[in-house]
CSV table of C-alpha atoms in Angstrom, one decimal:
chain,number,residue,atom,x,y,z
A,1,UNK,CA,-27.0,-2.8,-12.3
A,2,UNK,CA,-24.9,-0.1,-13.9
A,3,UNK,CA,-22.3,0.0,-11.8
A,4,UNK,CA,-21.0,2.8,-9.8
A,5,UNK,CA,-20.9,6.1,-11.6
A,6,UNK,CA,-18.4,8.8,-10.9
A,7,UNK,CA,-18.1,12.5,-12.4
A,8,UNK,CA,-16.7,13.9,-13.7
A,9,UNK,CA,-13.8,11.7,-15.7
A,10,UNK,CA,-11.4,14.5,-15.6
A,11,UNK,CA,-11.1,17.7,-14.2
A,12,UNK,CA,-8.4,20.0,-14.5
A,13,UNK,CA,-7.9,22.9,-12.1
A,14,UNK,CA,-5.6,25.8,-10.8
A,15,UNK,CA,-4.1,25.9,-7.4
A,16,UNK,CA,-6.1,27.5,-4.8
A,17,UNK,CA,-9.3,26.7,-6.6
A,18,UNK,CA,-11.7,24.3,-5.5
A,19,UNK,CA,-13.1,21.3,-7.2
A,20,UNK,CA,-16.2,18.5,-6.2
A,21,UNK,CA,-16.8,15.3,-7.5
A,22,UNK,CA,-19.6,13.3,-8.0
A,23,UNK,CA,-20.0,9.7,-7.1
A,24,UNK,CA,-23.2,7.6,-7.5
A,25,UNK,CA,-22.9,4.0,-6.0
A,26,UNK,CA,-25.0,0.8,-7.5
A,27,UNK,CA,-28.6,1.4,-6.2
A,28,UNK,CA,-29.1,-0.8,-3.2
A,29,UNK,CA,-25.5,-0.9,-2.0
A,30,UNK,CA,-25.6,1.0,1.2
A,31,UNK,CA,-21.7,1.4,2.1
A,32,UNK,CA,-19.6,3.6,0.1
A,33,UNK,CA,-16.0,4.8,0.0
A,34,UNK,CA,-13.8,7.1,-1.5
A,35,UNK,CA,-10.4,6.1,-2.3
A,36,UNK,CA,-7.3,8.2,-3.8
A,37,UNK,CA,-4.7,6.5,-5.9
A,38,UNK,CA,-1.4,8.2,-7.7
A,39,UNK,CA,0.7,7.3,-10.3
A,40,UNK,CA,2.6,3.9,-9.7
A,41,UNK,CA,0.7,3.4,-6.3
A,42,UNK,CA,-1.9,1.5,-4.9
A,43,UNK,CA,-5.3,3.1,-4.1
A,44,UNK,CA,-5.5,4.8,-0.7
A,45,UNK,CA,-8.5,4.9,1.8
A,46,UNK,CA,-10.1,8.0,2.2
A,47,UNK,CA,-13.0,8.0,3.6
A,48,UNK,CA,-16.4,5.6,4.5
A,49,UNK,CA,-19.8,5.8,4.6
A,50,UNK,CA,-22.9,3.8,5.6
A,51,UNK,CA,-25.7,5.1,4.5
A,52,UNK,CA,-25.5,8.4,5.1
A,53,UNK,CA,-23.1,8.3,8.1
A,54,UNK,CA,-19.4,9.1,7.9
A,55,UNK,CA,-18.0,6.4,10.2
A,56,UNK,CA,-14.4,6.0,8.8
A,57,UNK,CA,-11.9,8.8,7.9
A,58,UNK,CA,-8.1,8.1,7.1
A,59,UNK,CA,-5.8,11.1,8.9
A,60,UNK,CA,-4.8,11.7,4.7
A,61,UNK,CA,-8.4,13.5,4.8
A,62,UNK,CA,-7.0,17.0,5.7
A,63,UNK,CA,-9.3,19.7,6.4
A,64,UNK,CA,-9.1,20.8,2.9
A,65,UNK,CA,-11.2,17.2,1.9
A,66,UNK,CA,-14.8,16.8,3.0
A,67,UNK,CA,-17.0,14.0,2.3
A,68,UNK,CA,-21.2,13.9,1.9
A,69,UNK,CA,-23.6,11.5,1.8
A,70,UNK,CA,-26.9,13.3,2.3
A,71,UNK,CA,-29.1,11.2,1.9
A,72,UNK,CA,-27.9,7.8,1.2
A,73,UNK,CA,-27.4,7.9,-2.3
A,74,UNK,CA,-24.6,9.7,-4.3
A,75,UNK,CA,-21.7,11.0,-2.9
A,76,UNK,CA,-19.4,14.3,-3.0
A,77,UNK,CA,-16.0,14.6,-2.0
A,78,UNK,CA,-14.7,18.2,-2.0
A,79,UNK,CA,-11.3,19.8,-2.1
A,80,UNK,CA,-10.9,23.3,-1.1
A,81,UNK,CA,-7.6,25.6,-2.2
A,82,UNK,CA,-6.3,23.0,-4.1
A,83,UNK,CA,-2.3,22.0,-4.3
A,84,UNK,CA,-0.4,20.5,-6.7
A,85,UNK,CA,0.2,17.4,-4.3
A,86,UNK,CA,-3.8,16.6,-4.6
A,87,UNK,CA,-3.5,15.9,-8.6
A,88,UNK,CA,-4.4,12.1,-8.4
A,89,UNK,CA,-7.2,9.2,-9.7
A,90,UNK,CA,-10.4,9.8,-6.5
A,91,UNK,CA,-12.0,6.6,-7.1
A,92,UNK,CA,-15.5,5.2,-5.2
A,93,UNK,CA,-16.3,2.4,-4.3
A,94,UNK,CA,-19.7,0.2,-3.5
A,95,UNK,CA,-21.0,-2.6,-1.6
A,96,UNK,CA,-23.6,-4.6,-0.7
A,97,UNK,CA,-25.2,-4.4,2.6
A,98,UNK,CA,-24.2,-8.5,3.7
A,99,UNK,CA,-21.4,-9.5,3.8
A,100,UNK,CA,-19.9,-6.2,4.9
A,101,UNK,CA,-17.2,-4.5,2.5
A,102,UNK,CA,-15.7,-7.6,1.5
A,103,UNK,CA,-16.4,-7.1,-2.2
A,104,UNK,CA,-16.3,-3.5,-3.6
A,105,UNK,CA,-17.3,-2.3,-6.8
A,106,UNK,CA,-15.3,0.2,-8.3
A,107,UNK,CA,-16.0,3.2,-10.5
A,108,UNK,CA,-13.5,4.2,-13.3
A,109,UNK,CA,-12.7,7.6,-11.3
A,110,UNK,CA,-12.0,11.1,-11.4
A,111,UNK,CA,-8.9,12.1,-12.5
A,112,UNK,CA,-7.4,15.4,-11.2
A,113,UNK,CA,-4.9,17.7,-12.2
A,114,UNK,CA,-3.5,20.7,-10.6
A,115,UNK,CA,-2.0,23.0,-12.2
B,1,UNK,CA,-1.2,-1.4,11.4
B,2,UNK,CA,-1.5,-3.4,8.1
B,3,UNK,CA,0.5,-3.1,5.2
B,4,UNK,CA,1.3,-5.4,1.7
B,5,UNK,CA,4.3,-5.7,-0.2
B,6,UNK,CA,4.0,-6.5,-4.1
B,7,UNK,CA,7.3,-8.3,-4.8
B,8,UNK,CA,7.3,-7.3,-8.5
B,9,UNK,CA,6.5,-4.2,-10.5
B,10,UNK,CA,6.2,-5.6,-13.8
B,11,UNK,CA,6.1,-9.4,-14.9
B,12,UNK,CA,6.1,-9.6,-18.2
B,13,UNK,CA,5.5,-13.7,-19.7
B,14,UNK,CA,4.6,-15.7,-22.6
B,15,UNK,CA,0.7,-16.3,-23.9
B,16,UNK,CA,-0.2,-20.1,-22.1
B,17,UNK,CA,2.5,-19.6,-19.7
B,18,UNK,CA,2.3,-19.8,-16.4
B,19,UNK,CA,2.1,-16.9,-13.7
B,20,UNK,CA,2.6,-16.2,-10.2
B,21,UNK,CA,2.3,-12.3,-9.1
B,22,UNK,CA,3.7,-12.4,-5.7
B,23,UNK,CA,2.1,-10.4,-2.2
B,24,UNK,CA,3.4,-10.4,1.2
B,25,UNK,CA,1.2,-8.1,4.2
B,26,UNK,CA,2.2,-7.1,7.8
B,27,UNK,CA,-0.3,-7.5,10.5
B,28,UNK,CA,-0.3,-8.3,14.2
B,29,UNK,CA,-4.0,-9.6,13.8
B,30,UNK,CA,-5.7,-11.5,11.9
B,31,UNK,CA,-6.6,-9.9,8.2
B,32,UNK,CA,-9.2,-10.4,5.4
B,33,UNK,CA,-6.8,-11.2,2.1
B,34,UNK,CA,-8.0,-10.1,-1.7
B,35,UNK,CA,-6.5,-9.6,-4.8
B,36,UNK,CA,-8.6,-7.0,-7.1
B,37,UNK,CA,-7.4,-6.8,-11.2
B,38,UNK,CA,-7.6,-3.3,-13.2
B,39,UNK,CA,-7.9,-3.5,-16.9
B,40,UNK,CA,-7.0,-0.1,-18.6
B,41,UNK,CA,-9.5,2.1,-18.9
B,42,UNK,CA,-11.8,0.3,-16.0
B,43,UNK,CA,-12.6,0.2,-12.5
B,44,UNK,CA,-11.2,-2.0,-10.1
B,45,UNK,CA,-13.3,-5.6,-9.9
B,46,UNK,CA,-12.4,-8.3,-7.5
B,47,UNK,CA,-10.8,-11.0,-8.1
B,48,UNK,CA,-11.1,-13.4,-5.3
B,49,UNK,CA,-10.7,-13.4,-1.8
B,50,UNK,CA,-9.6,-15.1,1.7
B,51,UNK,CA,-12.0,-14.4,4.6
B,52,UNK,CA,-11.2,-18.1,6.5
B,53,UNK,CA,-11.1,-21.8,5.8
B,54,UNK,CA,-9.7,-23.3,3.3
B,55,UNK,CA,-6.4,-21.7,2.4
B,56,UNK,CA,-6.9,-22.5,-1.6
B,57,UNK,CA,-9.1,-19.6,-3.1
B,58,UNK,CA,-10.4,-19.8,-6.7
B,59,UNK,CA,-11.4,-16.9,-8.8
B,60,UNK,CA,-12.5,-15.4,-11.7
B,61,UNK,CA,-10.8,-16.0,-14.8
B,62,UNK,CA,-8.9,-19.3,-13.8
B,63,UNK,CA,-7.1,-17.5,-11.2
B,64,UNK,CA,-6.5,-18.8,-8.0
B,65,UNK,CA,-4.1,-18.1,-4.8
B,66,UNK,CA,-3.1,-19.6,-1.7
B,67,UNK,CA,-2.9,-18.0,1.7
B,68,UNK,CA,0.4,-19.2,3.7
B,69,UNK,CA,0.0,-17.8,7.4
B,70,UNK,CA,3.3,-18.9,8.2
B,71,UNK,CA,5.0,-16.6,5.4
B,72,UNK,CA,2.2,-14.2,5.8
B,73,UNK,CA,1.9,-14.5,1.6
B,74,UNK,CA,-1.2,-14.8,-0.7
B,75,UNK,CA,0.6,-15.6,-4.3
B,76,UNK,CA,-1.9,-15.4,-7.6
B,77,UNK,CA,-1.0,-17.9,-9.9
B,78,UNK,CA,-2.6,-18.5,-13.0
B,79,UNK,CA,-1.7,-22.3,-15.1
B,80,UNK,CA,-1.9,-20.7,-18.5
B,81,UNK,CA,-2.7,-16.7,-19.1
B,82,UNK,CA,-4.2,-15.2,-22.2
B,83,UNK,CA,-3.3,-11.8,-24.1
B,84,UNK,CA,-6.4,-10.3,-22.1
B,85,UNK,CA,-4.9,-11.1,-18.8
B,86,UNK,CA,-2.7,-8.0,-19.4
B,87,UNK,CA,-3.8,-6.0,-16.6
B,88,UNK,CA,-2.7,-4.4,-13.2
B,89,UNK,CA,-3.2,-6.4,-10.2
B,90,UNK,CA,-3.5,-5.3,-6.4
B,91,UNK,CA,-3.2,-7.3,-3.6
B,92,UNK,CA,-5.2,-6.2,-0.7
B,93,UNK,CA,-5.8,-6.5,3.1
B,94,UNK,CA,-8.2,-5.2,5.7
B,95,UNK,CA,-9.6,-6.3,9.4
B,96,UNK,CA,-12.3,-8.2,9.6
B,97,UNK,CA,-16.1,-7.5,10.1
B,98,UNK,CA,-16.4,-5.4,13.1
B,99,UNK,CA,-12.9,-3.7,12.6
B,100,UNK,CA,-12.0,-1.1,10.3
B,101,UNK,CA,-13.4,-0.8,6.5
B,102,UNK,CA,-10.2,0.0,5.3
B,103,UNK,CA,-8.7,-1.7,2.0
B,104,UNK,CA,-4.6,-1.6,2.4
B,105,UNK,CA,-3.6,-2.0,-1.2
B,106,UNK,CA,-0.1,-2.9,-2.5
B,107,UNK,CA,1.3,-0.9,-5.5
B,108,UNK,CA,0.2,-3.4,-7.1
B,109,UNK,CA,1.8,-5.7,-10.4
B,110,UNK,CA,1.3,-4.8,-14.2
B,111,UNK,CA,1.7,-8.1,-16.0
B,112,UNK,CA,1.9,-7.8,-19.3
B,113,UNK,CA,0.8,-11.2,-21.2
B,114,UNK,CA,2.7,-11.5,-25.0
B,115,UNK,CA,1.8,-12.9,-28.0
């Protein structure tokens, strides 16, 4: 168990570019979520996967943001034309298939800034 | 809709004092509780949780909190806390199985534990 795995750590961009990050969940955890937290807030929900299905998507996930589980495994979240309002921590989370998502591991996450 | 108050920003205390970190959530329905801990530099990790039964949880770490339905709270308290308590804590809620998968997280507590 090496416990989930996100890259990169940071990443440091200029508005209008875009930027994908890299998530790789604990091996036989099947559910996966991505998460967004800024400074001196809780994290917020994203987006969540089982398997490779997209089932849950928060209305914060504009049409900038998509989300890809291809085939199970690792995970990419994308941001198109980025904006200075994106620059936050993207953190993703794991867990087991019992006992639905009532325990999440969390990776350290990706930190973004836009410049 | 669900939503969780964190009554304090900051508690600062004593080594071998004791804590309480205070959380209070909205819901019209019934809600899965949690409270997760973030030491710098690290992922998010669980601390314990409140699915049903018996409203005294134990955790990790000596921690434990109590879920009071009639105050809709679920207080951490800790007897006696060490220097590597330090930390930021989040209280959490979310539906249960069958609902959504979201985590609603407070803005969570720093506490910082002193010498």
């Amino acid at each position: 168990d090496t416990g989930v795995s996100q890259n990169p750590r940071h990443k440091i961009t200029k508005r209008g570019q875009n930027v994908t990050f890299r998530c790789d969940p604990i091996s036989e955890h099947n559910r996966l979520y991505w998460y967004r937290q800024t400074l001196g807030q809780g994290p917020e929900f994203l987006t969540y996967f089982q398997n490779e299905a997209q089932l849950e998507k928060s209305r914060l996930l504009s049409d900038r943001f998509s989300a890809e589980r291809p085939k199970g495994s690792f995970s990419t979240l994308e941001i198109q034309r980025t904006e200075q309002g994106d620059s936050a921590m993207y953190l993703c989370a794991s867990s087991a298939p019992t006992g639905g998502g009532e325990k999440l591991f969390f990776g350290s996450g990706t930190q973004l800034s836009v410049l | 809709a669900q939503s969780v108050t964190q009554l304090d920003s900051q508690v600062p205390v004593f080594e071998e004092a004791p804590v309480e970190l205070r959380c209070n959530y909205s819901s019209s329905v019934s809600v899965y509780l949690f409270w997760y801990v973030q030491y710098p530099n690290q992922g998010l990790q669980l601390l314990l949780k409140y699915l049903s039964g018996s409203t005294l949880v134990k955790g990790i770490n000596g921690f434990e909190a109590e879920f009071n339905k009639s105050q809709t709270s679920f207080h951490l308290r800790k007897p006696s806390v060490h220097i590597s308590d330090t930390a930021e804590y989040f209280c959490a809620v979310r539906l249960p199985q069958g609902g959504s998968e979201k985590l609603v997280f407070g803005k969570g507590t720093k506490l910082t534990v002193n010498p």
